PDB file of N, CA, C and O in Angstrom, chain B, residues numbered from 101:
ATOM      1  N   VAL B 101     188.818 -25.944  12.438  1.00  0.00           N
ATOM      2  CA  VAL B 101     186.999 -25.808  12.593  1.00  0.00           C
ATOM      3  C   VAL B 101     186.692 -24.600  13.150  1.00  0.00           C
ATOM      4  O   VAL B 101     185.770 -24.047  12.551  1.00  0.00           O
ATOM      5  N   LEU B 102     187.216 -23.864  14.263  1.00  0.00           N
ATOM      6  CA  LEU B 102     187.107 -22.656  14.543  1.00  0.00           C
ATOM      7  C   LEU B 102     187.356 -21.410  13.654  1.00  0.00           C
ATOM      8  O   LEU B 102     186.825 -20.302  13.733  1.00  0.00           O
ATOM      9  N   PHE B 103     188.218 -21.826  12.859  1.00  0.00           N
ATOM     10  CA  PHE B 103     188.730 -20.804  11.657  1.00  0.00           C
ATOM     11  C   PHE B 103     187.371 -20.661  10.913  1.00  0.00           C
ATOM     12  O   PHE B 103     186.763 -19.605  10.734  1.00  0.00           O
ATOM     13  N   ARG B 104     187.063 -21.696  10.579  1.00  0.00           N
ATOM     14  CA  ARG B 104     185.838 -21.719   9.200  1.00  0.00           C
ATOM     15  C   ARG B 104     184.567 -21.209   9.869  1.00  0.00           C
ATOM     16  O   ARG B 104     183.826 -20.396   9.315  1.00  0.00           O
ATOM     17  N   SER B 105     184.288 -21.835  11.366  1.00  0.00           N
ATOM     18  CA  SER B 105     183.170 -21.205  11.646  1.00  0.00           C
ATOM     19  C   SER B 105     183.102 -19.606  11.789  1.00  0.00           C
ATOM     20  O   SER B 105     182.093 -18.954  11.525  1.00  0.00           O
ATOM     21  N   ALA B 106     184.427 -19.017  12.285  1.00  0.00           N
ATOM     22  CA  ALA B 106     184.553 -17.775  12.390  1.00  0.00           C
ATOM     23  C   ALA B 106     184.146 -17.009  11.041  1.00  0.00           C
ATOM     24  O   ALA B 106     183.376 -16.050  10.999  1.00  0.00           O
ATOM     25  N   VAL B 107     184.763 -17.565  10.005  1.00  0.00           N
ATOM     26  CA  VAL B 107     184.639 -17.120   8.623  1.00  0.00           C
ATOM     27  C   VAL B 107     183.094 -17.098   8.199  1.00  0.00           C
ATOM     28  O   VAL B 107     182.497 -16.188   7.625  1.00  0.00           O
ATOM     29  N   LEU B 108     182.656 -18.204   8.585  1.00  0.00           N
ATOM     30  CA  LEU B 108     181.205 -18.370   8.055  1.00  0.00           C
ATOM     31  C   LEU B 108     180.335 -17.398   8.722  1.00  0.00           C
ATOM     32  O   LEU B 108     179.521 -16.718   8.098  1.00  0.00           O
ATOM     33  N   LEU B 109     180.533 -17.318  10.195  1.00  0.00           N
ATOM     34  CA  LEU B 109     179.789 -16.268  11.008  1.00  0.00           C
ATOM     35  C   LEU B 109     179.704 -14.883  10.533  1.00  0.00           C
ATOM     36  O   LEU B 109     178.715 -14.152  10.487  1.00  0.00           O
ATOM     37  N   CYS B 110     180.867 -14.663  10.202  1.00  0.00           N
ATOM     38  CA  CYS B 110     181.299 -13.342   9.531  1.00  0.00           C
ATOM     39  C   CYS B 110     180.548 -12.984   8.422  1.00  0.00           C
ATOM     40  O   CYS B 110     179.959 -11.907   8.333  1.00  0.00           O
ATOM     41  N   LEU B 111     180.546 -14.079   7.347  1.00  0.00           N
ATOM     42  CA  LEU B 111     179.894 -14.007   5.968  1.00  0.00           C
ATOM     43  C   LEU B 111     178.480 -13.708   6.150  1.00  0.00           C
ATOM     44  O   LEU B 111     177.964 -12.817   5.475  1.00  0.00           O
ATOM     45  N   LEU B 112     177.714 -14.467   7.123  1.00  0.00           N
ATOM     46  CA  LEU B 112     176.156 -14.559   7.305  1.00  0.00           C
ATOM     47  C   LEU B 112     176.121 -13.358   8.214  1.00  0.00           C
ATOM     48  O   LEU B 112     174.973 -12.914   8.177  1.00  0.00           O
ATOM     49  N   GLY B 113     176.748 -12.767   8.873  1.00  0.00           N
ATOM     50  CA  GLY B 113     176.405 -11.618   9.647  1.00  0.00           C
ATOM     51  C   GLY B 113     176.434 -10.297   8.763  1.00  0.00           C
ATOM     52  O   GLY B 113     175.570  -9.420   8.755  1.00  0.00           O
ATOM     53  N   TRP B 114     177.618 -10.338   8.014  1.00  0.00           N
ATOM     54  CA  TRP B 114     177.605  -9.292   6.886  1.00  0.00           C
ATOM     55  C   TRP B 114     176.403  -9.311   5.926  1.00  0.00           C
ATOM     56  O   TRP B 114     175.815  -8.297   5.551  1.00  0.00           O
ATOM     57  N   ILE B 115     176.099 -10.578   5.565  1.00  0.00           N
ATOM     58  CA  ILE B 115     174.825 -10.477   4.719  1.00  0.00           C
ATOM     59  C   ILE B 115     173.566  -9.922   5.606  1.00  0.00           C
ATOM     60  O   ILE B 115     172.815  -9.004   5.278  1.00  0.00           O
ATOM     61  N   ALA B 116     173.523 -10.567   6.611  1.00  0.00           N
ATOM     62  CA  ALA B 116     172.256 -10.273   7.175  1.00  0.00           C
ATOM     63  C   ALA B 116     172.349  -8.636   7.807  1.00  0.00           C
ATOM     64  O   ALA B 116     171.487  -7.760   7.731  1.00  0.00           O
ATOM     65  N   GLY B 117     173.337  -8.589   8.272  1.00  0.00           N
ATOM     66  CA  GLY B 117     173.505  -6.912   8.619  1.00  0.00           C
ATOM     67  C   GLY B 117     173.218  -5.877   7.422  1.00  0.00           C
ATOM     68  O   GLY B 117     172.502  -4.887   7.569  1.00  0.00           O
ATOM     69  N   THR B 118     173.882  -6.233   6.178  1.00  0.00           N
ATOM     70  CA  THR B 118     173.452  -5.469   4.747  1.00  0.00           C
ATOM     71  C   THR B 118     172.051  -5.404   4.415  1.00  0.00           C
ATOM     72  O   THR B 118     171.520  -4.384   3.975  1.00  0.00           O
ATOM     73  N   ALA B 119     171.388  -6.605   4.649  1.00  0.00           N
ATOM     74  CA  ALA B 119     170.098  -6.715   4.224  1.00  0.00           C
ATOM     75  C   ALA B 119     169.165  -6.206   5.065  1.00  0.00           C
ATOM     76  O   ALA B 119     168.102  -5.768   4.628  1.00  0.00           O
ATOM     77  N   LEU B 120     169.512  -6.211   6.562  1.00  0.00           N
ATOM     78  CA  LEU B 120     168.773  -5.470   7.310  1.00  0.00           C
ATOM     79  C   LEU B 120     168.924  -3.967   7.414  1.00  0.00           C
ATOM     80  O   LEU B 120     167.994  -3.259   7.800  1.00  0.00           O
ATOM     81  N   GLY B 121     170.037  -3.518   7.086  1.00  0.00           N
ATOM     82  CA  GLY B 121     170.158  -2.300   7.134  1.00  0.00           C
ATOM     83  C   GLY B 121     169.454  -1.560   5.938  1.00  0.00           C
ATOM     84  O   GLY B 121     169.013  -0.412   5.990  1.00  0.00           O
ATOM     85  N   HIS B 122     169.423  -2.319   4.961  1.00  0.00           N
ATOM     86  CA  HIS B 122     168.703  -1.782   3.733  1.00  0.00           C
ATOM     87  C   HIS B 122     167.307  -1.977   3.723  1.00  0.00           C
ATOM     88  O   HIS B 122     166.503  -1.268   3.119  1.00  0.00           O
ATOM     89  N   ALA B 123     167.025  -3.058   4.479  1.00  0.00           N
ATOM     90  CA  ALA B 123     165.387  -3.127   4.734  1.00  0.00           C
ATOM     91  C   ALA B 123     164.954  -1.846   5.647  1.00  0.00           C
ATOM     92  O   ALA B 123     163.855  -1.311   5.502  1.00  0.00           O
ATOM     93  N   LEU B 124     165.890  -1.415   6.572  1.00  0.00           N
ATOM     94  CA  LEU B 124     165.182  -0.408   7.402  1.00  0.00           C
ATOM     95  C   LEU B 124     165.511   1.059   6.559  1.00  0.00           C
ATOM     96  O   LEU B 124     164.708   1.986   6.669  1.00  0.00           O
ATOM     97  N   VAL B 125     166.293   1.153   6.022  1.00  0.00           N
ATOM     98  CA  VAL B 125     166.205   2.324   4.857  1.00  0.00           C
ATOM     99  C   VAL B 125     165.115   2.128   4.070  1.00  0.00           C
ATOM    100  O   VAL B 125     164.520   3.187   3.871  1.00  0.00           O
ATOM    101  N   PHE B 126     164.681   1.295   3.608  1.00  0.00           N
ATOM    102  CA  PHE B 126     163.444   0.842   2.651  1.00  0.00           C
ATOM    103  C   PHE B 126     162.275   1.316   3.375  1.00  0.00           C
ATOM    104  O   PHE B 126     161.394   1.934   2.777  1.00  0.00           O
ATOM    105  N   LEU B 127     162.212   1.093   4.508  1.00  0.00           N
ATOM    106  CA  LEU B 127     160.915   1.415   5.610  1.00  0.00           C
ATOM    107  C   LEU B 127     160.870   2.892   5.982  1.00  0.00           C
ATOM    108  O   LEU B 127     159.839   3.490   6.290  1.00  0.00           O
ATOM    109  N   ALA B 128     162.025   3.393   5.928  1.00  0.00           N
ATOM    110  CA  ALA B 128     162.285   4.947   6.725  1.00  0.00           C
ATOM    111  C   ALA B 128     162.372   6.018   5.482  1.00  0.00           C
ATOM    112  O   ALA B 128     162.173   7.225   5.615  1.00  0.00           O
ATOM    113  N   ALA B 129     162.704   5.362   4.253  1.00  0.00           N
ATOM    114  CA  ALA B 129     162.891   6.487   2.934  1.00  0.00           C
ATOM    115  C   ALA B 129     161.511   7.057   3.199  1.00  0.00           C
ATOM    116  O   ALA B 129     161.445   8.150   3.763  1.00  0.00           O
ATOM    117  N   PRO B 130     160.275   6.350   2.806  1.00  0.00           N
ATOM    118  CA  PRO B 130     159.128   7.323   2.728  1.00  0.00           C
ATOM    119  C   PRO B 130     158.966   8.384   3.738  1.00  0.00           C
ATOM    120  O   PRO B 130     158.558   9.511   3.458  1.00  0.00           O
ATOM    121  N   ILE B 131     159.302   7.988   4.939  1.00  0.00           N
ATOM    122  CA  ILE B 131     159.182   9.101   6.149  1.00  0.00           C
ATOM    123  C   ILE B 131     160.126  10.021   6.126  1.00  0.00           C
ATOM    124  O   ILE B 131     159.865  11.144   6.555  1.00  0.00           O
ATOM    125  N   VAL B 132     161.298   9.740   5.662  1.00  0.00           N
ATOM    126  CA  VAL B 132     162.382  11.082   5.539  1.00  0.00           C
ATOM    127  C   VAL B 132     161.938  12.010   4.316  1.00  0.00           C
ATOM    128  O   VAL B 132     161.982  13.240   4.347  1.00  0.00           O
ATOM    129  N   GLU B 133     161.510  11.249   3.247  1.00  0.00           N
ATOM    130  CA  GLU B 133     161.248  11.896   2.102  1.00  0.00           C
ATOM    131  C   GLU B 133     160.054  12.971   2.454  1.00  0.00           C
ATOM    132  O   GLU B 133     160.126  14.131   2.049  1.00  0.00           O
ATOM    133  N   SER B 134     159.025  12.525   3.190  1.00  0.00           N
ATOM    134  CA  SER B 134     157.757  13.405   3.558  1.00  0.00           C
ATOM    135  C   SER B 134     158.095  14.561   4.300  1.00  0.00           C
ATOM    136  O   SER B 134     157.579  15.667   4.144  1.00  0.00           O
ATOM    137  N   ARG B 135     159.297  14.163   5.407  1.00  0.00           N
ATOM    138  CA  ARG B 135     159.262  15.484   6.216  1.00  0.00           C
ATOM    139  C   ARG B 135     160.554  16.107   5.745  1.00  0.00           C
ATOM    140  O   ARG B 135     160.822  17.149   6.343  1.00  0.00           O
ATOM    141  N   SER B 136     161.345  15.765   4.906  1.00  0.00           N
ATOM    142  CA  SER B 136     162.405  16.863   4.528  1.00  0.00           C
ATOM    143  C   SER B 136     162.974  16.827   2.981  1.00  0.00           C
ATOM    144  O   SER B 136     164.111  17.185   2.674  1.00  0.00           O
ATOM    145  N   ASP B 137     162.024  16.355   2.102  1.00  0.00           N
ATOM    146  CA  ASP B 137     162.038  16.309   0.754  1.00  0.00           C
ATOM    147  C   ASP B 137     163.534  15.779   0.279  1.00  0.00           C
ATOM    148  O   ASP B 137     164.126  16.292  -0.670  1.00  0.00           O
ATOM    149  N   VAL B 138     164.045  14.728   1.032  1.00  0.00           N
ATOM    150  CA  VAL B 138     165.347  14.454   0.678  1.00  0.00           C
ATOM    151  C   VAL B 138     164.935  12.739   0.147  1.00  0.00           C
ATOM    152  O   VAL B 138     164.391  11.844   0.793  1.00  0.00           O
ATOM    153  N   LEU B 139     165.382  12.748  -1.096  1.00  0.00           N
ATOM    154  CA  LEU B 139     165.215  11.161  -1.720  1.00  0.00           C
ATOM    155  C   LEU B 139     166.242  10.338  -1.234  1.00  0.00           C
ATOM    156  O   LEU B 139     167.368  10.804  -1.064  1.00  0.00           O
ATOM    157  N   ILE B 140     165.964   9.109  -0.979  1.00  0.00           N
ATOM    158  CA  ILE B 140     166.958   8.303  -0.283  1.00  0.00           C
ATOM    159  C   ILE B 140     166.493   6.922  -1.184  1.00  0.00           C
ATOM    160  O   ILE B 140     165.377   6.405  -1.138  1.00  0.00           O
ATOM    161  N   ASN B 141     167.565   6.497  -1.954  1.00  0.00           N
ATOM    162  CA  ASN B 141     167.283   5.122  -2.459  1.00  0.00           C
ATOM    163  C   ASN B 141     167.555   3.736  -1.949  1.00  0.00           C
ATOM    164  O   ASN B 141     168.654   3.320  -2.314  1.00  0.00           O
ATOM    165  N   PRO B 142     166.907   2.961  -1.258  1.00  0.00           N
ATOM    166  CA  PRO B 142     167.370   2.170  -0.550  1.00  0.00           C
ATOM    167  C   PRO B 142     167.931   0.709  -1.091  1.00  0.00           C
ATOM    168  O   PRO B 142     168.270  -0.240  -0.384  1.00  0.00           O
ATOM    169  N   TRP B 143     167.938   0.792  -2.660  1.00  0.00           N
ATOM    170  CA  TRP B 143     168.546  -0.173  -3.286  1.00  0.00           C
ATOM    171  C   TRP B 143     169.733  -0.017  -3.846  1.00  0.00           C
ATOM    172  O   TRP B 143     170.291  -0.821  -4.592  1.00  0.00           O
ATOM    173  N   SER B 144     170.240   1.317  -3.388  1.00  0.00           N
ATOM    174  CA  SER B 144     171.724   1.594  -3.947  1.00  0.00           C
ATOM    175  C   SER B 144     172.594   1.073  -2.614  1.00  0.00           C
ATOM    176  O   SER B 144     172.354   1.146  -1.409  1.00  0.00           O
ATOM    177  N   PHE B 145     173.611   0.566  -3.304  1.00  0.00           N
ATOM    178  CA  PHE B 145     174.982   0.297  -2.301  1.00  0.00           C
ATOM    179  C   PHE B 145     175.990   1.101  -2.668  1.00  0.00           C
ATOM    180  O   PHE B 145     176.300   1.496  -3.792  1.00  0.00           O
ATOM    181  N   GLU B 146     176.538   1.337  -1.481  1.00  0.00           N
ATOM    182  CA  GLU B 146     177.834   2.292  -1.565  1.00  0.00           C
ATOM    183  C   GLU B 146     179.032   1.378  -1.650  1.00  0.00           C
ATOM    184  O   GLU B 146     179.057   0.238  -1.186  1.00  0.00           O
ATOM    185  N   LYS B 147     180.057   1.997  -2.305  1.00  0.00           N
ATOM    186  CA  LYS B 147     181.346   1.107  -2.280  1.00  0.00           C
ATOM    187  C   LYS B 147     181.924   0.827  -0.979  1.00  0.00           C
ATOM    188  O   LYS B 147     182.746  -0.089  -0.943  1.00  0.00           O
ATOM    189  N   GLU B 148     181.630   1.487   0.174  1.00  0.00           N
ATOM    190  CA  GLU B 148     182.202   1.392   1.571  1.00  0.00           C
ATOM    191  C   GLU B 148     181.670   0.080   1.999  1.00  0.00           C
ATOM    192  O   GLU B 148     182.370  -0.686   2.660  1.00  0.00           O
ATOM    193  N   GLU B 149     180.487  -0.203   1.659  1.00  0.00           N
ATOM    194  CA  GLU B 149     179.559  -1.610   2.127  1.00  0.00           C
ATOM    195  C   GLU B 149     180.326  -2.686   1.590  1.00  0.00           C
ATOM    196  O   GLU B 149     180.566  -3.570   2.411  1.00  0.00           O
ATOM    197  N   LEU B 150     180.824  -2.876   0.326  1.00  0.00           N
ATOM    198  CA  LEU B 150     181.544  -3.740  -0.191  1.00  0.00           C
ATOM    199  C   LEU B 150     182.834  -3.764   0.172  1.00  0.00           C
ATOM    200  O   LEU B 150     183.350  -4.875   0.042  1.00  0.00           O
ATOM    201  N   LEU B 151     183.766  -2.625   0.721  1.00  0.00           N
ATOM    202  CA  LEU B 151     185.013  -2.723   1.322  1.00  0.00           C
ATOM    203  C   LEU B 151     185.060  -3.213   2.762  1.00  0.00           C
ATOM    204  O   LEU B 151     186.151  -3.435   3.288  1.00  0.00           O
ATOM    205  N   LEU B 152     183.827  -3.404   3.472  1.00  0.00           N
ATOM    206  CA  LEU B 152     183.678  -3.694   4.800  1.00  0.00           C
ATOM    207  C   LEU B 152     184.094  -5.043   4.735  1.00  0.00           C
ATOM    208  O   LEU B 152     184.908  -5.497   5.539  1.00  0.00           O
ATOM    209  N   LEU B 153     183.535  -5.775   3.740  1.00  0.00           N
ATOM    210  CA  LEU B 153     183.683  -7.462   3.916  1.00  0.00           C
ATOM    211  C   LEU B 153     185.254  -7.772   3.770  1.00  0.00           C
ATOM    212  O   LEU B 153     185.759  -8.523   4.604  1.00  0.00           O
ATOM    213  N   PRO B 154     185.880  -7.344   2.964  1.00  0.00           N
ATOM    214  CA  PRO B 154     187.324  -8.010   3.445  1.00  0.00           C
ATOM    215  C   PRO B 154     187.996  -7.589   4.708  1.00  0.00           C
ATOM    216  O   PRO B 154     188.777  -8.303   5.336  1.00  0.00           O
ATOM    217  N   VAL B 155     187.655  -6.436   5.022  1.00  0.00           N
ATOM    218  CA  VAL B 155     188.178  -5.989   6.342  1.00  0.00           C
ATOM    219  C   VAL B 155     187.445  -6.852   7.563  1.00  0.00           C
ATOM    220  O   VAL B 155     188.082  -7.111   8.584  1.00  0.00           O
ATOM    221  N   ILE B 156     186.398  -7.177   7.434  1.00  0.00           N
ATOM    222  CA  ILE B 156     185.648  -7.865   8.491  1.00  0.00           C
ATOM    223  C   ILE B 156     186.131  -9.415   8.225  1.00  0.00           C
ATOM    224  O   ILE B 156     186.304 -10.150   9.197  1.00  0.00           O
ATOM    225  N   LEU B 157     186.305  -9.808   7.127  1.00  0.00           N
ATOM    226  CA  LEU B 157     186.816 -10.964   6.729  1.00  0.00           C
ATOM    227  C   LEU B 157     188.203 -11.542   7.479  1.00  0.00           C
ATOM    228  O   LEU B 157     188.367 -12.665   7.956  1.00  0.00           O
ATOM    229  N   VAL B 158     189.253 -10.300   7.429  1.00  0.00           N
ATOM    230  CA  VAL B 158     190.586 -10.488   8.156  1.00  0.00           C
ATOM    231  C   VAL B 158     190.454 -10.418   9.740  1.00  0.00           C
ATOM    232  O   VAL B 158     191.225 -10.974  10.523  1.00  0.00           O
ATOM    233  N   LEU B 159     189.333  -9.631  10.090  1.00  0.00           N
ATOM    234  CA  LEU B 159     189.193  -9.500  11.400  1.00  0.00           C
ATOM    235  C   LEU B 159     188.865 -10.895  11.978  1.00  0.00           C
ATOM    236  O   LEU B 159     189.461 -11.438  12.908  1.00  0.00           O
ATOM    237  N   SER B 160     187.861 -11.366  11.307  1.00  0.00           N
ATOM    238  CA  SER B 160     187.152 -12.913  11.739  1.00  0.00           C
ATOM    239  C   SER B 160     188.352 -13.972  11.881  1.00  0.00           C
ATOM    240  O   SER B 160     188.552 -14.758  12.807  1.00  0.00           O
ATOM    241  N   ILE B 161     189.102 -13.773  10.697  1.00  0.00           N
ATOM    242  CA  ILE B 161     190.321 -14.877  10.820  1.00  0.00           C
ATOM    243  C   ILE B 161     191.237 -14.654  11.971  1.00  0.00           C
ATOM    244  O   ILE B 161     191.818 -15.657  12.385  1.00  0.00           O
ATOM    245  N   LEU B 162     191.472 -13.506  12.570  1.00  0.00           N
ATOM    246  CA  LEU B 162     192.478 -13.060  13.458  1.00  0.00           C
ATOM    247  C   LEU B 162     191.585 -13.563  14.891  1.00  0.00           C
ATOM    248  O   LEU B 162     192.202 -14.189  15.753  1.00  0.00           O
ATOM    249  N   VAL B 163     190.349 -13.303  15.053  1.00  0.00           N
ATOM    250  CA  VAL B 163     189.677 -13.626  15.985  1.00  0.00           C
ATOM    251  C   VAL B 163     189.408 -15.204  16.193  1.00  0.00           C
ATOM    252  O   VAL B 163     189.331 -15.716  17.310  1.00  0.00           O
ATOM    253  N   GLY B 164     189.283 -15.864  15.061  1.00  0.00           N
ATOM    254  CA  GLY B 164     188.935 -17.160  14.918  1.00  0.00           C
ATOM    255  C   GLY B 164     190.309 -17.981  15.308  1.00  0.00           C
ATOM    256  O   GLY B 164     190.323 -19.051  15.916  1.00  0.00           O
ATOM    257  N   LEU B 165     191.444 -17.271  14.840  1.00  0.00           N
ATOM    258  CA  LEU B 165     192.766 -18.119  15.185  1.00  0.00           C
ATOM    259  C   LEU B 165     192.979 -17.951  16.698  1.00  0.00           C
ATOM    260  O   LEU B 165     193.631 -18.901  17.133  1.00  0.00           O
ATOM    261  N   LEU B 166     192.690 -17.176  17.517  1.00  0.00           N
ATOM    262  CA  LEU B 166     193.160 -17.043  19.061  1.00  0.00           C
ATOM    263  C   LEU B 166     192.720 -18.044  19.515  1.00  0.00           C
ATOM    264  O   LEU B 166     193.577 -18.847  19.885  1.00  0.00           O
ATOM    265  N   PRO B 167     191.385 -18.416  19.679  1.00  0.00           N
ATOM    266  CA  PRO B 167     190.821 -19.728  20.283  1.00  0.00           C
ATOM    267  C   PRO B 167     191.435 -21.024  19.649  1.00  0.00           C
ATOM    268  O   PRO B 167     191.844 -21.990  20.293  1.00  0.00           O
ATOM    269  N   GLY B 168     191.436 -20.897  18.334  1.00  0.00           N
ATOM    270  CA  GLY B 168     192.418 -22.170  17.837  1.00  0.00           C
ATOM    271  C   GLY B 168     193.614 -22.532  18.263  1.00  0.00           C
ATOM    272  O   GLY B 168     193.941 -23.706  18.434  1.00  0.00           O
ATOM    273  N   LEU B 169     194.554 -21.266  18.520  1.00  0.00           N
ATOM    274  CA  LEU B 169     195.690 -21.536  18.898  1.00  0.00           C
ATOM    275  C   LEU B 169     196.043 -21.825  20.395  1.00  0.00           C
ATOM    276  O   LEU B 169     197.156 -22.253  20.702  1.00  0.00           O
ATOM    277  N   THR B 170     195.071 -21.580  21.310  1.00  0.00           N
ATOM    278  CA  THR B 170     194.906 -21.637  22.569  1.00  0.00           C
ATOM    279  C   THR B 170     194.518 -23.161  22.631  1.00  0.00           C
ATOM    280  O   THR B 170     195.209 -23.942  23.284  1.00  0.00           O
ATOM    281  N   ALA B 171     193.390 -23.574  21.935  1.00  0.00           N
ATOM    282  CA  ALA B 171     193.163 -25.049  21.827  1.00  0.00           C
ATOM    283  C   ALA B 171     194.306 -26.075  21.532  1.00  0.00           C
ATOM    284  O   ALA B 171     194.498 -27.168  22.065  1.00  0.00           O
ATOM    285  N   TYR B 172     194.907 -25.544  20.700  1.00  0.00           N
ATOM    286  CA  TYR B 172     196.074 -26.328  19.972  1.00  0.00           C
ATOM    287  C   TYR B 172     197.154 -26.645  21.026  1.00  0.00           C
ATOM    288  O   TYR B 172     197.686 -27.753  21.100  1.00  0.00           O
ATOM    289  N   ARG B 173     197.455 -25.584  21.858  1.00  0.00           N
ATOM    290  CA  ARG B 173     198.335 -25.621  23.011  1.00  0.00           C
ATOM    291  C   ARG B 173     198.079 -26.319  23.879  1.00  0.00           C
ATOM    292  O   ARG B 173     199.074 -26.810  24.412  1.00  0.00           O
ATOM    293  N   VAL B 174     196.861 -26.688  24.411  1.00  0.00           N
ATOM    294  CA  VAL B 174     196.378 -27.372  25.549  1.00  0.00           C
ATOM    295  C   VAL B 174     196.564 -28.903  25.190  1.00  0.00           C
ATOM    296  O   VAL B 174     196.456 -29.337  24.043  1.00  0.00           O
ATOM    297  N   ASP B 175     196.826 -29.592  26.190  1.00  0.00           N
ATOM    298  CA  ASP B 175     197.412 -30.924  26.415  1.00  0.00           C
ATOM    299  C   ASP B 175     195.737 -31.750  26.786  1.00  0.00           C
ATOM    300  O   ASP B 175     195.200 -31.569  27.879  1.00  0.00           O
ATOM    301  N   VAL B 176     195.236 -32.437  25.937  1.00  0.00           N
ATOM    302  CA  VAL B 176     194.110 -33.091  25.877  1.00  0.00           C
ATOM    303  C   VAL B 176     194.125 -34.083  27.153  1.00  0.00           C
ATOM    304  O   VAL B 176     193.265 -34.076  28.034  1.00  0.00           O
ATOM    305  N   ALA B 177     195.241 -34.933  27.102  1.00  0.00           N
ATOM    306  CA  ALA B 177     195.349 -36.127  28.006  1.00  0.00           C
ATOM    307  C   ALA B 177     195.190 -35.121  29.225  1.00  0.00           C
ATOM    308  O   ALA B 177     194.072 -34.974  29.720  1.00  0.00           O
ATOM    309  N   ARG B 178     196.212 -34.470  29.684  1.00  0.00           N
ATOM    310  CA  ARG B 178     196.318 -33.884  30.790  1.00  0.00           C
ATOM    311  C   ARG B 178     194.961 -33.205  31.343  1.00  0.00           C
ATOM    312  O   ARG B 178     194.680 -33.370  32.530  1.00  0.00           O
ATOM    313  N   GLY B 179     194.159 -32.485  30.553  1.00  0.00           N
ATOM    314  CA  GLY B 179     192.757 -32.114  30.708  1.00  0.00           C
ATOM    315  C   GLY B 179     191.853 -33.130  31.256  1.00  0.00           C
ATOM    316  O   GLY B 179     191.019 -32.870  32.124  1.00  0.00           O
ATOM    317  N   LEU B 180     192.034 -34.330  30.723  1.00  0.00           N
ATOM    318  CA  LEU B 180     190.967 -35.416  30.762  1.00  0.00           C
ATOM    319  C   LEU B 180     191.427 -36.164  32.128  1.00  0.00           C
ATOM    320  O   LEU B 180     190.605 -36.867  32.716  1.00  0.00           O
ATOM    321  N   GLN B 181     192.669 -36.019  32.599  1.00  0.00           N
ATOM    322  CA  GLN B 181     193.030 -36.695  33.691  1.00  0.00           C
ATOM    323  C   GLN B 181     192.559 -36.033  34.897  1.00  0.00           C
ATOM    324  O   GLN B 181     192.313 -36.601  35.962  1.00  0.00           O
ATOM    325  N   GLU B 182     192.438 -34.626  34.622  1.00  0.00           N
ATOM    326  CA  GLU B 182     192.147 -33.940  35.917  1.00  0.00           C
ATOM    327  C   GLU B 182     190.739 -33.647  36.005  1.00  0.00           C
ATOM    328  O   GLU B 182     190.288 -33.080  37.000  1.00  0.00           O
TER     329      GLU B 182
END
């Protein structure tokens, strides 16, 4: 359960972070263009953005496994008696 929730949080965080980042670029693009004549396309995606997803998924799996393994090793009956 911890494993699935870690992966779900990772995916939702990646989607929200990517959307928020592009929304901020969308808002800032006219300001940057007016001040420096540099054109920024807020709708373009870099391949590095997509490469982050598998890396973040692997890290979230590792982070989700640590509490899961710790919980697996805990004796529930002993904890309830205390």
